[in-house]
JSON list of C-alpha atoms in Angstrom, two decimals:
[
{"chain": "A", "resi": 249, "resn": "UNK", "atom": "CA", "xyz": [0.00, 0.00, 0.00]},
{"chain": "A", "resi": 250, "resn": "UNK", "atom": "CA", "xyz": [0.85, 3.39, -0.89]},
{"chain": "A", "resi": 251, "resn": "UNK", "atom": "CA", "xyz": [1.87, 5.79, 2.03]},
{"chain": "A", "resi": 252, "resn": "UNK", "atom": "CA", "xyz": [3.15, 9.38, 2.36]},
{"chain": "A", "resi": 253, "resn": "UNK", "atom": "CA", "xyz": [3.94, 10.94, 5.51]},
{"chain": "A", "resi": 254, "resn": "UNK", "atom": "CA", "xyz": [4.72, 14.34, 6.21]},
{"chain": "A", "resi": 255, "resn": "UNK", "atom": "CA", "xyz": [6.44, 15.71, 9.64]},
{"chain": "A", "resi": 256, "resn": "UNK", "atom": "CA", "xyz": [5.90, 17.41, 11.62]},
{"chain": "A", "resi": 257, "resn": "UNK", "atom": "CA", "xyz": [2.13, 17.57, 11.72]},
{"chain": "A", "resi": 258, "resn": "UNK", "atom": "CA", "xyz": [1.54, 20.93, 12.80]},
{"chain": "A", "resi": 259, "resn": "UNK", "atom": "CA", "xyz": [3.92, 24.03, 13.32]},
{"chain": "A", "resi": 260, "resn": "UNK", "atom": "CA", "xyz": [4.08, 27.24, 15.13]},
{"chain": "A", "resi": 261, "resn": "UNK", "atom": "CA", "xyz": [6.93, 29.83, 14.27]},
{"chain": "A", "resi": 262, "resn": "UNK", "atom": "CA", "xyz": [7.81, 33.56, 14.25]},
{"chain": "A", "resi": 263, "resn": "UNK", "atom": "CA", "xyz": [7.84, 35.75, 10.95]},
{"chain": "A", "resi": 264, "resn": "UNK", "atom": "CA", "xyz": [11.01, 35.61, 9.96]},
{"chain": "A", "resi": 265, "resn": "UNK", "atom": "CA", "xyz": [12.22, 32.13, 11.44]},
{"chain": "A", "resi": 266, "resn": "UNK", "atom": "CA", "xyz": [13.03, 29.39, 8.39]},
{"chain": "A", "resi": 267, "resn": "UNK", "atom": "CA", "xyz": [11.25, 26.40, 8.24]},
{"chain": "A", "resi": 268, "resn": "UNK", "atom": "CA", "xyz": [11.74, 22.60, 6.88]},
{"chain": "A", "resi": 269, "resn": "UNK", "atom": "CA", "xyz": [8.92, 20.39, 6.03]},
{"chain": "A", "resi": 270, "resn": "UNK", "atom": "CA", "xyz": [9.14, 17.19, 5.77]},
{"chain": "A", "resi": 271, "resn": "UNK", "atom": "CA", "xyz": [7.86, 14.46, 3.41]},
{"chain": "A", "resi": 272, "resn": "UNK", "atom": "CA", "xyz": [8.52, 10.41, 3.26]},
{"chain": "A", "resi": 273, "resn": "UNK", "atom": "CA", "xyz": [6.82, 8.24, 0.85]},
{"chain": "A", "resi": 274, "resn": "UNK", "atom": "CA", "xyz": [6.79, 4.55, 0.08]},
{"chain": "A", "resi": 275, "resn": "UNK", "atom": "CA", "xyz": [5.06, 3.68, -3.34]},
{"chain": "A", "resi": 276, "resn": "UNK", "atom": "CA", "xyz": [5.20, 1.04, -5.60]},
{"chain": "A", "resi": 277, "resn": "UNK", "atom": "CA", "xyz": [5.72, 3.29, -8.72]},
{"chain": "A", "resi": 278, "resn": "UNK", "atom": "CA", "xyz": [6.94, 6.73, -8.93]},
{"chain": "A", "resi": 279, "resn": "UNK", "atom": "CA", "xyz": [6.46, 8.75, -11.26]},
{"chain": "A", "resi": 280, "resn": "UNK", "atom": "CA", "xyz": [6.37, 12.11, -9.49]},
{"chain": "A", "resi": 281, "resn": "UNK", "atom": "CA", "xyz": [6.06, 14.27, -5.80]},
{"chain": "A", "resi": 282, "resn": "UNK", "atom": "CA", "xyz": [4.08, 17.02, -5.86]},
{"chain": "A", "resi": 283, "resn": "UNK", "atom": "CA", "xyz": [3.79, 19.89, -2.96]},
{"chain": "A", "resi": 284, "resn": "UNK", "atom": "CA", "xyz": [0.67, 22.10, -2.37]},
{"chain": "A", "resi": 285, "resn": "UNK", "atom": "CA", "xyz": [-0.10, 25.13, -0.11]},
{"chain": "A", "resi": 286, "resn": "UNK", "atom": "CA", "xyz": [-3.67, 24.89, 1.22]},
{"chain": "A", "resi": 287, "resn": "UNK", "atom": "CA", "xyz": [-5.42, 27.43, 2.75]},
{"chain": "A", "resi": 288, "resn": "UNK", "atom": "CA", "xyz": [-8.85, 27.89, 2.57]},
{"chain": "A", "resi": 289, "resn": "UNK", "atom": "CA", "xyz": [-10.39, 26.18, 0.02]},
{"chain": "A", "resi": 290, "resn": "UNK", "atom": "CA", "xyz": [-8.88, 23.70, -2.68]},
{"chain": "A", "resi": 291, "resn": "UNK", "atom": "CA", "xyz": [-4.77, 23.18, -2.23]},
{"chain": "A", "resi": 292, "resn": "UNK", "atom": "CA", "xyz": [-2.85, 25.45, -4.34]},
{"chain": "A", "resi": 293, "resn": "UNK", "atom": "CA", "xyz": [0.03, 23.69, -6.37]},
{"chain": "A", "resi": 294, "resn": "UNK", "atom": "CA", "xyz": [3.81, 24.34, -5.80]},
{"chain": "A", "resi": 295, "resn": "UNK", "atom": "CA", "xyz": [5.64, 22.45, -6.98]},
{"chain": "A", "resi": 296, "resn": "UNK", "atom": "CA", "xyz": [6.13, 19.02, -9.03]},
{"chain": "A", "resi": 297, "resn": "UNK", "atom": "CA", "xyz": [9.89, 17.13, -7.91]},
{"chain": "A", "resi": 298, "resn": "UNK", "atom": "CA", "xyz": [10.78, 14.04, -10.26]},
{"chain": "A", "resi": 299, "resn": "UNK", "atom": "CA", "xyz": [14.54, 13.98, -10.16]},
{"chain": "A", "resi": 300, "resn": "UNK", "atom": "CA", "xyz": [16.74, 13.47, -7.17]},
{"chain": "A", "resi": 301, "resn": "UNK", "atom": "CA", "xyz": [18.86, 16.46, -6.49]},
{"chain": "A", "resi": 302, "resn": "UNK", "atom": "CA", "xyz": [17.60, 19.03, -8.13]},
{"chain": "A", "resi": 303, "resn": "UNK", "atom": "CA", "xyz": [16.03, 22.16, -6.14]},
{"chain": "A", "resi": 304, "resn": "UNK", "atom": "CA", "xyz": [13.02, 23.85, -7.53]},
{"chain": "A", "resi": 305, "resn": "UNK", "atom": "CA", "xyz": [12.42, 27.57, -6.36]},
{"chain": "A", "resi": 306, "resn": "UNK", "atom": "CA", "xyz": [9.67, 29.72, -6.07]},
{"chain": "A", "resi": 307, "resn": "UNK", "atom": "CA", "xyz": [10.54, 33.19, -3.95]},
{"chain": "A", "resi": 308, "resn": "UNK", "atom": "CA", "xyz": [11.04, 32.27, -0.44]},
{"chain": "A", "resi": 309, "resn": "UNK", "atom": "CA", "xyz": [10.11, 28.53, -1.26]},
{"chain": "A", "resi": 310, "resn": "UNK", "atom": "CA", "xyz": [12.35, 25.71, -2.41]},
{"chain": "A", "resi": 311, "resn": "UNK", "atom": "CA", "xyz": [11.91, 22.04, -2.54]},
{"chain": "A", "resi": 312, "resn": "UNK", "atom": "CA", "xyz": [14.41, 19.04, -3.14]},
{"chain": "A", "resi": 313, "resn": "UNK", "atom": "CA", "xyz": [13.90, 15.12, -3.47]},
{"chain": "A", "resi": 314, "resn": "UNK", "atom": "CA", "xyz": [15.54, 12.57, -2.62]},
{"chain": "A", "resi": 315, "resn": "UNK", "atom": "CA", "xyz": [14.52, 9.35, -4.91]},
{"chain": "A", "resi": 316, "resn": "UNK", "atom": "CA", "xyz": [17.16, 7.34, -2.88]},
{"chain": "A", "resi": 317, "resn": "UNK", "atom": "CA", "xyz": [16.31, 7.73, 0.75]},
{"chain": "A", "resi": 318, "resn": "UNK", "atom": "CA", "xyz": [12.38, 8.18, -0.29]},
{"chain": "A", "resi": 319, "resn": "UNK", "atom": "CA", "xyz": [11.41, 11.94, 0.97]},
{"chain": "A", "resi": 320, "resn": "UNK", "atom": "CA", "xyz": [11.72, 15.00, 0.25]},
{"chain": "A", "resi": 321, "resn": "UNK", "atom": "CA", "xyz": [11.73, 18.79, 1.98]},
{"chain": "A", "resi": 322, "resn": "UNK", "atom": "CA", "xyz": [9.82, 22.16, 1.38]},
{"chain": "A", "resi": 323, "resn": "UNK", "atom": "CA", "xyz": [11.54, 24.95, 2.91]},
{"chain": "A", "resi": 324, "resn": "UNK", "atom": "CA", "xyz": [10.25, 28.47, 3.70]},
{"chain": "A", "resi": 325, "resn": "UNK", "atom": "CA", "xyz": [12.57, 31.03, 4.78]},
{"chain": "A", "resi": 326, "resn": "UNK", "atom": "CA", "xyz": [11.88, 34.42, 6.09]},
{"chain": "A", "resi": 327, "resn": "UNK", "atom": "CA", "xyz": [8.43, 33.45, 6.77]},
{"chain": "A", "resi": 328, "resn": "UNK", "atom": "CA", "xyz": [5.14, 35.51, 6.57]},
{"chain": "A", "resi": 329, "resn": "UNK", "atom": "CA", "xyz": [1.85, 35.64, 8.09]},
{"chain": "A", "resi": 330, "resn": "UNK", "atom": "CA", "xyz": [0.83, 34.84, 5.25]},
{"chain": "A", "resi": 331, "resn": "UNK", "atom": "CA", "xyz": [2.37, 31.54, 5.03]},
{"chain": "A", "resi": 332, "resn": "UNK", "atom": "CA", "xyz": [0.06, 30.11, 7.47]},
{"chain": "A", "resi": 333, "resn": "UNK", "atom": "CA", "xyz": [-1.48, 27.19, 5.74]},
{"chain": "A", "resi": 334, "resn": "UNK", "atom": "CA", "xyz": [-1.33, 23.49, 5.75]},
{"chain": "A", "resi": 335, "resn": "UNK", "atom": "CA", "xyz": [1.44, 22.55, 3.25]},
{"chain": "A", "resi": 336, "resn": "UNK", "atom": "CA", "xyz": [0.46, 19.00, 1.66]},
{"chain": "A", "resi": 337, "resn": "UNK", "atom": "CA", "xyz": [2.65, 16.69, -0.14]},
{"chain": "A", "resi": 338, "resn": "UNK", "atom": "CA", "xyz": [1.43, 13.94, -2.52]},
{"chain": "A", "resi": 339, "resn": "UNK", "atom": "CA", "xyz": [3.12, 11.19, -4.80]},
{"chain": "A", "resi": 340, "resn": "UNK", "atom": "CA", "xyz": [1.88, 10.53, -7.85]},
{"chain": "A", "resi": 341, "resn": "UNK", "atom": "CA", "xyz": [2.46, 6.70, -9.02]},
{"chain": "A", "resi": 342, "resn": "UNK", "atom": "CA", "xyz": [0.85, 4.63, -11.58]},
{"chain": "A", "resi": 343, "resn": "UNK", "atom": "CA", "xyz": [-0.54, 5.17, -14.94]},
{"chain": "A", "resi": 344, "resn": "UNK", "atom": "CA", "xyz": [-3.70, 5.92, -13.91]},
{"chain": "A", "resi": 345, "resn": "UNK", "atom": "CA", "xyz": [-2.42, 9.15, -12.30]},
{"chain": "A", "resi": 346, "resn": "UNK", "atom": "CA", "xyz": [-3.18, 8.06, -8.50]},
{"chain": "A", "resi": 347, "resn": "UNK", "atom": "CA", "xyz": [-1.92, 10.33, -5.96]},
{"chain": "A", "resi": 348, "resn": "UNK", "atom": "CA", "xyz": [-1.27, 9.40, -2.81]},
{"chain": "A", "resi": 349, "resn": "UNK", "atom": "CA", "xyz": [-1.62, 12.59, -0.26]},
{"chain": "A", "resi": 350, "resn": "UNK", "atom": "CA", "xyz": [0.24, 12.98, 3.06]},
{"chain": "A", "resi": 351, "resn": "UNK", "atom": "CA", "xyz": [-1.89, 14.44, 5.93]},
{"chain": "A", "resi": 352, "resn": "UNK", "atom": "CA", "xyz": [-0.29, 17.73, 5.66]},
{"chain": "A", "resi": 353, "resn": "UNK", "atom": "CA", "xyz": [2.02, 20.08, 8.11]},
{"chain": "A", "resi": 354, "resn": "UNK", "atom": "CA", "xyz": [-0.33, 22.94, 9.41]},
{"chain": "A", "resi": 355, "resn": "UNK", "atom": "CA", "xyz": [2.09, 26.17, 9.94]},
{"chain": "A", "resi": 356, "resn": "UNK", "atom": "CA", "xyz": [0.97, 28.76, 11.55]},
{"chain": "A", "resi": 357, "resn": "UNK", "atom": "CA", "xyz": [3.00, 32.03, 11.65]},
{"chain": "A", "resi": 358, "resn": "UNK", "atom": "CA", "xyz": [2.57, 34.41, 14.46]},
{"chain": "A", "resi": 359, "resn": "UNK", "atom": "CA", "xyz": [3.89, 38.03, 14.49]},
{"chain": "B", "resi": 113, "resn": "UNK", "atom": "CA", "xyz": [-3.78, 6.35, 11.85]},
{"chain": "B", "resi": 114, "resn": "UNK", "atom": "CA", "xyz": [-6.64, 7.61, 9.93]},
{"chain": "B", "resi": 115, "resn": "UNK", "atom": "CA", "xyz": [-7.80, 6.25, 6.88]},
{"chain": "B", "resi": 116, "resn": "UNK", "atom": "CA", "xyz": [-10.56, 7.50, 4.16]},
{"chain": "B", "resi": 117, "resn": "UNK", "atom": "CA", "xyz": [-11.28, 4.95, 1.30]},
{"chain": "B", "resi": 118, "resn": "UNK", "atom": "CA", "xyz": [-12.75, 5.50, -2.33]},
{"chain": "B", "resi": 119, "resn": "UNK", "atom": "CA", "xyz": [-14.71, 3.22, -4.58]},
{"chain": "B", "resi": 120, "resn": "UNK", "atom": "CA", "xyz": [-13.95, 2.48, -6.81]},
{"chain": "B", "resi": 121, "resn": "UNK", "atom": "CA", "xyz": [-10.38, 3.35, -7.92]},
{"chain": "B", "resi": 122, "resn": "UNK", "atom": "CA", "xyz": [-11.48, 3.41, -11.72]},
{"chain": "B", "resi": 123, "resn": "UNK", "atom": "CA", "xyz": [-14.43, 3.13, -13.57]},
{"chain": "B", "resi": 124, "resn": "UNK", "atom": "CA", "xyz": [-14.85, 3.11, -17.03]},
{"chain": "B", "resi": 125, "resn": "UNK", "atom": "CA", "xyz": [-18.58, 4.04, -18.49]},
{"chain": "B", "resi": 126, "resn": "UNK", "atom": "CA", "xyz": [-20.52, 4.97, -21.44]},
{"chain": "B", "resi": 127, "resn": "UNK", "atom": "CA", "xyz": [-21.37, 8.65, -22.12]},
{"chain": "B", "resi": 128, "resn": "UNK", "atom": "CA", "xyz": [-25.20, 9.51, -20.77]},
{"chain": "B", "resi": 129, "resn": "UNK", "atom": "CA", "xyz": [-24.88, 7.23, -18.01]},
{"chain": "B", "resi": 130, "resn": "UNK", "atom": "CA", "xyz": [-24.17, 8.10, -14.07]},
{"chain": "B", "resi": 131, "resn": "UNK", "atom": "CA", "xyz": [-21.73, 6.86, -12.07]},
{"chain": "B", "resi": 132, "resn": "UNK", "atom": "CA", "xyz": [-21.54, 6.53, -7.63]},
{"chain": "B", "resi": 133, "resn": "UNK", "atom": "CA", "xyz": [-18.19, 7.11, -6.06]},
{"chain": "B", "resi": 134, "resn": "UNK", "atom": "CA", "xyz": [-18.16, 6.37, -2.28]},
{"chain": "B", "resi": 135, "resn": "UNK", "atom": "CA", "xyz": [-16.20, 8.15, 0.20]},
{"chain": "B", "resi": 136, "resn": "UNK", "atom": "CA", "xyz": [-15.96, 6.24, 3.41]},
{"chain": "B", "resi": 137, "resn": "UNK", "atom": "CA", "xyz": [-13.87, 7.36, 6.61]},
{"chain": "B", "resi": 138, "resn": "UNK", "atom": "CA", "xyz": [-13.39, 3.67, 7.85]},
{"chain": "B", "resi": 139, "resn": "UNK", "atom": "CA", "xyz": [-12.15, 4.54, 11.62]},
{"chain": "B", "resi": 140, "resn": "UNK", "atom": "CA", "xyz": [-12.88, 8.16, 12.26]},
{"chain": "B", "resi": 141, "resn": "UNK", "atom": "CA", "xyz": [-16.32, 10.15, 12.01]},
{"chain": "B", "resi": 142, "resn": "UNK", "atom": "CA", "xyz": [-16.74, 12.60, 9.62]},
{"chain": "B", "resi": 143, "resn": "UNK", "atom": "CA", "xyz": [-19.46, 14.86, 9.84]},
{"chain": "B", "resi": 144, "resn": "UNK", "atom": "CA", "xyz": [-18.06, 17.16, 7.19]},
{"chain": "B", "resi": 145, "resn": "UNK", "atom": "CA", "xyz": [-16.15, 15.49, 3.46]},
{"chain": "B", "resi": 146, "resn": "UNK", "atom": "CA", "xyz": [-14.51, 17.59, 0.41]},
{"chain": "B", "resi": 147, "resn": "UNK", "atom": "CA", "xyz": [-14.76, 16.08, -2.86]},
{"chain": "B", "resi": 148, "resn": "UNK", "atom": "CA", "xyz": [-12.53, 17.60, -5.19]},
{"chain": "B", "resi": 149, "resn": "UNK", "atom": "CA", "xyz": [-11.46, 17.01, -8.84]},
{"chain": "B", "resi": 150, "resn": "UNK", "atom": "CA", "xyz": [-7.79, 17.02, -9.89]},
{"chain": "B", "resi": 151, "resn": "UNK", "atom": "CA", "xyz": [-7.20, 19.14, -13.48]},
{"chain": "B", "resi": 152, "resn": "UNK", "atom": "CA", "xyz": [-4.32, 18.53, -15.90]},
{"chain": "B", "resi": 153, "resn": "UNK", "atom": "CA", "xyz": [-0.70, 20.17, -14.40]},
{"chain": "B", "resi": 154, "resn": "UNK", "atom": "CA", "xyz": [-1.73, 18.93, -11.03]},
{"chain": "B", "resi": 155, "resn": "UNK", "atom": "CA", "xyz": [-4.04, 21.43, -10.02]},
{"chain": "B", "resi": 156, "resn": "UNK", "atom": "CA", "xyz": [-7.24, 20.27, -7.64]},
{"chain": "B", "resi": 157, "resn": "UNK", "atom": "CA", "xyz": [-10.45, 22.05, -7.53]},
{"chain": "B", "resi": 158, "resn": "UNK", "atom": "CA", "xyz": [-12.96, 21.90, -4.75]},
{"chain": "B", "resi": 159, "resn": "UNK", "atom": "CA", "xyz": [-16.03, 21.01, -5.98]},
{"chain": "B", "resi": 160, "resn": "UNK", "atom": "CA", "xyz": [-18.00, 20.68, -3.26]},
{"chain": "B", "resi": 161, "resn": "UNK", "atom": "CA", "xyz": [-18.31, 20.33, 0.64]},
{"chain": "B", "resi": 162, "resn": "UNK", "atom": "CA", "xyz": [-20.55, 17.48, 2.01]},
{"chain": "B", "resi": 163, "resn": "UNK", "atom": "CA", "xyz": [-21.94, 17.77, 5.32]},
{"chain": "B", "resi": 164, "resn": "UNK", "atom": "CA", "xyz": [-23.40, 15.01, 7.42]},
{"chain": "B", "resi": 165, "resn": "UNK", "atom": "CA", "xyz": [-27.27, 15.27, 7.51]},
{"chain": "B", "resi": 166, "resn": "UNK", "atom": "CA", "xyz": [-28.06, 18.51, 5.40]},
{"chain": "B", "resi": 167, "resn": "UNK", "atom": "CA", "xyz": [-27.12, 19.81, 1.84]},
{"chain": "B", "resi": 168, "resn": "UNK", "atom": "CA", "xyz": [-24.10, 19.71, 0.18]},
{"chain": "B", "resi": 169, "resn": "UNK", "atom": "CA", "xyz": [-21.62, 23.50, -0.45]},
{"chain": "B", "resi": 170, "resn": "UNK", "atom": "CA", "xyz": [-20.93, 23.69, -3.77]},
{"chain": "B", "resi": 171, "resn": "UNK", "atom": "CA", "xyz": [-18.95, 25.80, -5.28]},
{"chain": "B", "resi": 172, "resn": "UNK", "atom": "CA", "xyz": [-19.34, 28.22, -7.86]},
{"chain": "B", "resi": 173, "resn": "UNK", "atom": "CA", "xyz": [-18.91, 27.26, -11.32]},
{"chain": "B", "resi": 174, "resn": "UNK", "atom": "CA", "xyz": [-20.29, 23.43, -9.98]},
{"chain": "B", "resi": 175, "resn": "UNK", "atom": "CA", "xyz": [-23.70, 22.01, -11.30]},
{"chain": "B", "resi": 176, "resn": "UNK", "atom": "CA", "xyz": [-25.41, 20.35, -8.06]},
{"chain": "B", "resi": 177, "resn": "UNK", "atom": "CA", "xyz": [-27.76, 18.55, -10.63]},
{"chain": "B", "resi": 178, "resn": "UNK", "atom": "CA", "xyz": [-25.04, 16.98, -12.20]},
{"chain": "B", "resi": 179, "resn": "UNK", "atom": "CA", "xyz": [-22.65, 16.00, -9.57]},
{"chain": "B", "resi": 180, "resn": "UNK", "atom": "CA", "xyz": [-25.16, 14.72, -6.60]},
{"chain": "B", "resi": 181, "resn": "UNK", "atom": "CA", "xyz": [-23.59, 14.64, -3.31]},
{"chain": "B", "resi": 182, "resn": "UNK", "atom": "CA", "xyz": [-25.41, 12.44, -0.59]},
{"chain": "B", "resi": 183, "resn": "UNK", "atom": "CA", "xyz": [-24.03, 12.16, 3.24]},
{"chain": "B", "resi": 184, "resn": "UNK", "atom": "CA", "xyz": [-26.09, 9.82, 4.21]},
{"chain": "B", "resi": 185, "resn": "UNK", "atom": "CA", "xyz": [-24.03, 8.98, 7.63]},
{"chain": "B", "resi": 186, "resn": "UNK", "atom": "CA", "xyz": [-20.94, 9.94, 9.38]},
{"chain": "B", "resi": 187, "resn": "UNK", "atom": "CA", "xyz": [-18.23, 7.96, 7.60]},
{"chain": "B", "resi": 188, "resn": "UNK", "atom": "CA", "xyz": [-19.87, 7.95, 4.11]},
{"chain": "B", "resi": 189, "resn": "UNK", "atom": "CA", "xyz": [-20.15, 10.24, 1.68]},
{"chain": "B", "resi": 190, "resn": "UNK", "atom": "CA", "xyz": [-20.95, 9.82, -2.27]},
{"chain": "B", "resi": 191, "resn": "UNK", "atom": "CA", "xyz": [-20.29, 12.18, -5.26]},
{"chain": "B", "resi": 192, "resn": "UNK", "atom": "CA", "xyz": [-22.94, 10.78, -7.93]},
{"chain": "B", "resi": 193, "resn": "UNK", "atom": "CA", "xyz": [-22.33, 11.85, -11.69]},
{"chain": "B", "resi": 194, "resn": "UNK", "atom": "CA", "xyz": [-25.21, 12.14, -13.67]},
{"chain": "B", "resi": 195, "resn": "UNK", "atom": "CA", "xyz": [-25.56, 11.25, -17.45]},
{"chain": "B", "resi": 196, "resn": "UNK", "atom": "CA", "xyz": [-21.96, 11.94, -17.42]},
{"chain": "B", "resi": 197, "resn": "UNK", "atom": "CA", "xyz": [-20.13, 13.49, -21.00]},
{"chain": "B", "resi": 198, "resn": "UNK", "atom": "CA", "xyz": [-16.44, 12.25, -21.89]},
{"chain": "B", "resi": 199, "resn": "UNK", "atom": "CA", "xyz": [-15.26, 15.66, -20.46]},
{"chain": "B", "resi": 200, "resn": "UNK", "atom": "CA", "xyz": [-16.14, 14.92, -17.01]},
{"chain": "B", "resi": 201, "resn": "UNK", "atom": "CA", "xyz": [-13.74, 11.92, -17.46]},
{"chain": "B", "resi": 202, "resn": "UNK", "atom": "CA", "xyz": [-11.24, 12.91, -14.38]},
{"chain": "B", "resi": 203, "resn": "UNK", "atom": "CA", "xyz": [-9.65, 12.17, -11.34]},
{"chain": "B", "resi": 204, "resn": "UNK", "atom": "CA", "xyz": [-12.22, 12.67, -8.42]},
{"chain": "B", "resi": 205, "resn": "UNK", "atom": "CA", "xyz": [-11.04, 12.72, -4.75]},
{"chain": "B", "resi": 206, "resn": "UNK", "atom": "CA", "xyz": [-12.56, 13.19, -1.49]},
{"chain": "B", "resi": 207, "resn": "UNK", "atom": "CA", "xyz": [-11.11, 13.89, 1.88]},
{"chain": "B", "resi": 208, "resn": "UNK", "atom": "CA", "xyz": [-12.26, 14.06, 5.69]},
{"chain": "B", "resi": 209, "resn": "UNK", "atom": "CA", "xyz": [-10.84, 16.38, 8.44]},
{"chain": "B", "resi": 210, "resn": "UNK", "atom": "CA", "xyz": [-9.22, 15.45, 11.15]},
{"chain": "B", "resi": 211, "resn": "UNK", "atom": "CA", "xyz": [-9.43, 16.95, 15.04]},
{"chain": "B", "resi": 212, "resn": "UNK", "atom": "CA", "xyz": [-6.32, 19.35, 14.13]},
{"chain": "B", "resi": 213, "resn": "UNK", "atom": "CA", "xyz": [-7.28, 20.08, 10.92]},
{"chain": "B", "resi": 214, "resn": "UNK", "atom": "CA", "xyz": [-5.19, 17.68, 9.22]},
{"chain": "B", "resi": 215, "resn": "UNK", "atom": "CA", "xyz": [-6.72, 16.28, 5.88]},
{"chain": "B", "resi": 216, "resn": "UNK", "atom": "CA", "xyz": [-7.36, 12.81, 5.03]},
{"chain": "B", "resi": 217, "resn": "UNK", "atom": "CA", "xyz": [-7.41, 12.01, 1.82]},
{"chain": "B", "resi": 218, "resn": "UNK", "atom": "CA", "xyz": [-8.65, 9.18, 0.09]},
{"chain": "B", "resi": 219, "resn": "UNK", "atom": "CA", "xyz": [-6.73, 7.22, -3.06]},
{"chain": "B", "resi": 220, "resn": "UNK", "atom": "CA", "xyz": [-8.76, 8.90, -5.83]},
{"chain": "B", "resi": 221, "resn": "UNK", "atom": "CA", "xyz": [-11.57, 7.58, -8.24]},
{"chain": "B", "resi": 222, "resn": "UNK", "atom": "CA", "xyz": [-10.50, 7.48, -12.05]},
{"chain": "B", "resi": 223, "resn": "UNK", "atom": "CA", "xyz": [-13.28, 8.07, -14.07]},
{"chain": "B", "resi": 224, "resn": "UNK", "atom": "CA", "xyz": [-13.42, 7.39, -18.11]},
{"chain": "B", "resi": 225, "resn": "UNK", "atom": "CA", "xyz": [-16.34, 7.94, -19.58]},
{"chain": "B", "resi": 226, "resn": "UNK", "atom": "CA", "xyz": [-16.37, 7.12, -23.62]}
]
């Protein structure tokens, strides 16, 4: 069976402070890891990871993965209130696109 | 830990005809379920929020009449597509909240409709 797990599950921190959230996965077929921001409504996408290694970065956010020990970090530095959210991970395996979501990290960012 | 099932994990069906995908939280209650429907490039759109013993949220842009959502207890939810068209052929997944506002998801529905 499929499983993603994401660490830690929730998150308080100070604007400014730099965070790391994790993300392990065990699937039978990779094919890709994707990250999402959720907030309110539907997650937001942020990023899709399918080689080991290489960083993608979007303003204060960057992601790697790690296809050889399984997982795979988002970090946030300089954080905002407005970061607040529950940051989800999935992995995508299979041809029949199944994703397999983690439970999500739920940061909160105080002042 | 908590665990929210969907069936079934694909379906394939003719064009005109309606097909039931269950949502069940199989160890947790779940008076509230999302059912949302993943879009090429990863993207997910909410569709619609189910609620345990009253009407369904949908959202904007969402026909109610063709995508029936039915509660009908507190760990099972069902997103019903009516005389469904090839473009509603997608990747439909629900999800449950937990206590701390983590999200359950369940494994996804693939539906094909020719």
């Amino acid at each position: 069976e499929d499983k993603v797990v994401q660490s830690p599950l929730s998150l308080v921190v100070h604007e400014g402070d730099t965070v790391t959230l994790n993300c392990s996965y065990e699937v039978t077929n990779f094919r890709s890891l994707l990250w999402y921001k959720q907030e309110k409504k539907a997650p937001t996408f942020l990023f899709m990871l399918t080689s080991s290694g290489i960083e993608k970065k979007s303003g204060r956010l960057s992601s790697i993965l790690d296809k050889k020990e399984l997982f795979s970090i988002l970090n946030i530095t300089a954080t905002q209130t407005g970061d607040s959210a529950i940051y989800l991970c999935a992995v995508d395996s299979g041809g029949y696109q199944k994703v397999t979501f983690g439970t999500g990290t739920k940061l909160q960012v105080i002042p | 830990g908590a665990v929210v099932s969907q069936h079934p994990s694909r379906v394939i069906c003719k064009s005109g005809t309606s097909v039931k995908i269950e949502c069940r939280s199989l160890d947790f209650q779940a008076t509230t379920m999302f059912w949302y429907r993943q879009f090429p490039k990863q993207s997910l759109m909410l569709m619609a929020t189910s609620n345990e013993g009253s009407k369904a949220t949908y959202e904007q842009g969402v026909e109610k009449d063709k995508f029936l959502i039915n509660h009908a207890s507190l760990t099972l939810s069902t997103l019903t597509v009516t005389s469904a068209h090839p473009e509603d052929s997608s990747f439909y997944i629900c999800s449950a909240p937990g206590q701390a506002g983590e999200q359950y998801f369940g494994p996804g529905t693939r539906l094909t409709v020719t």
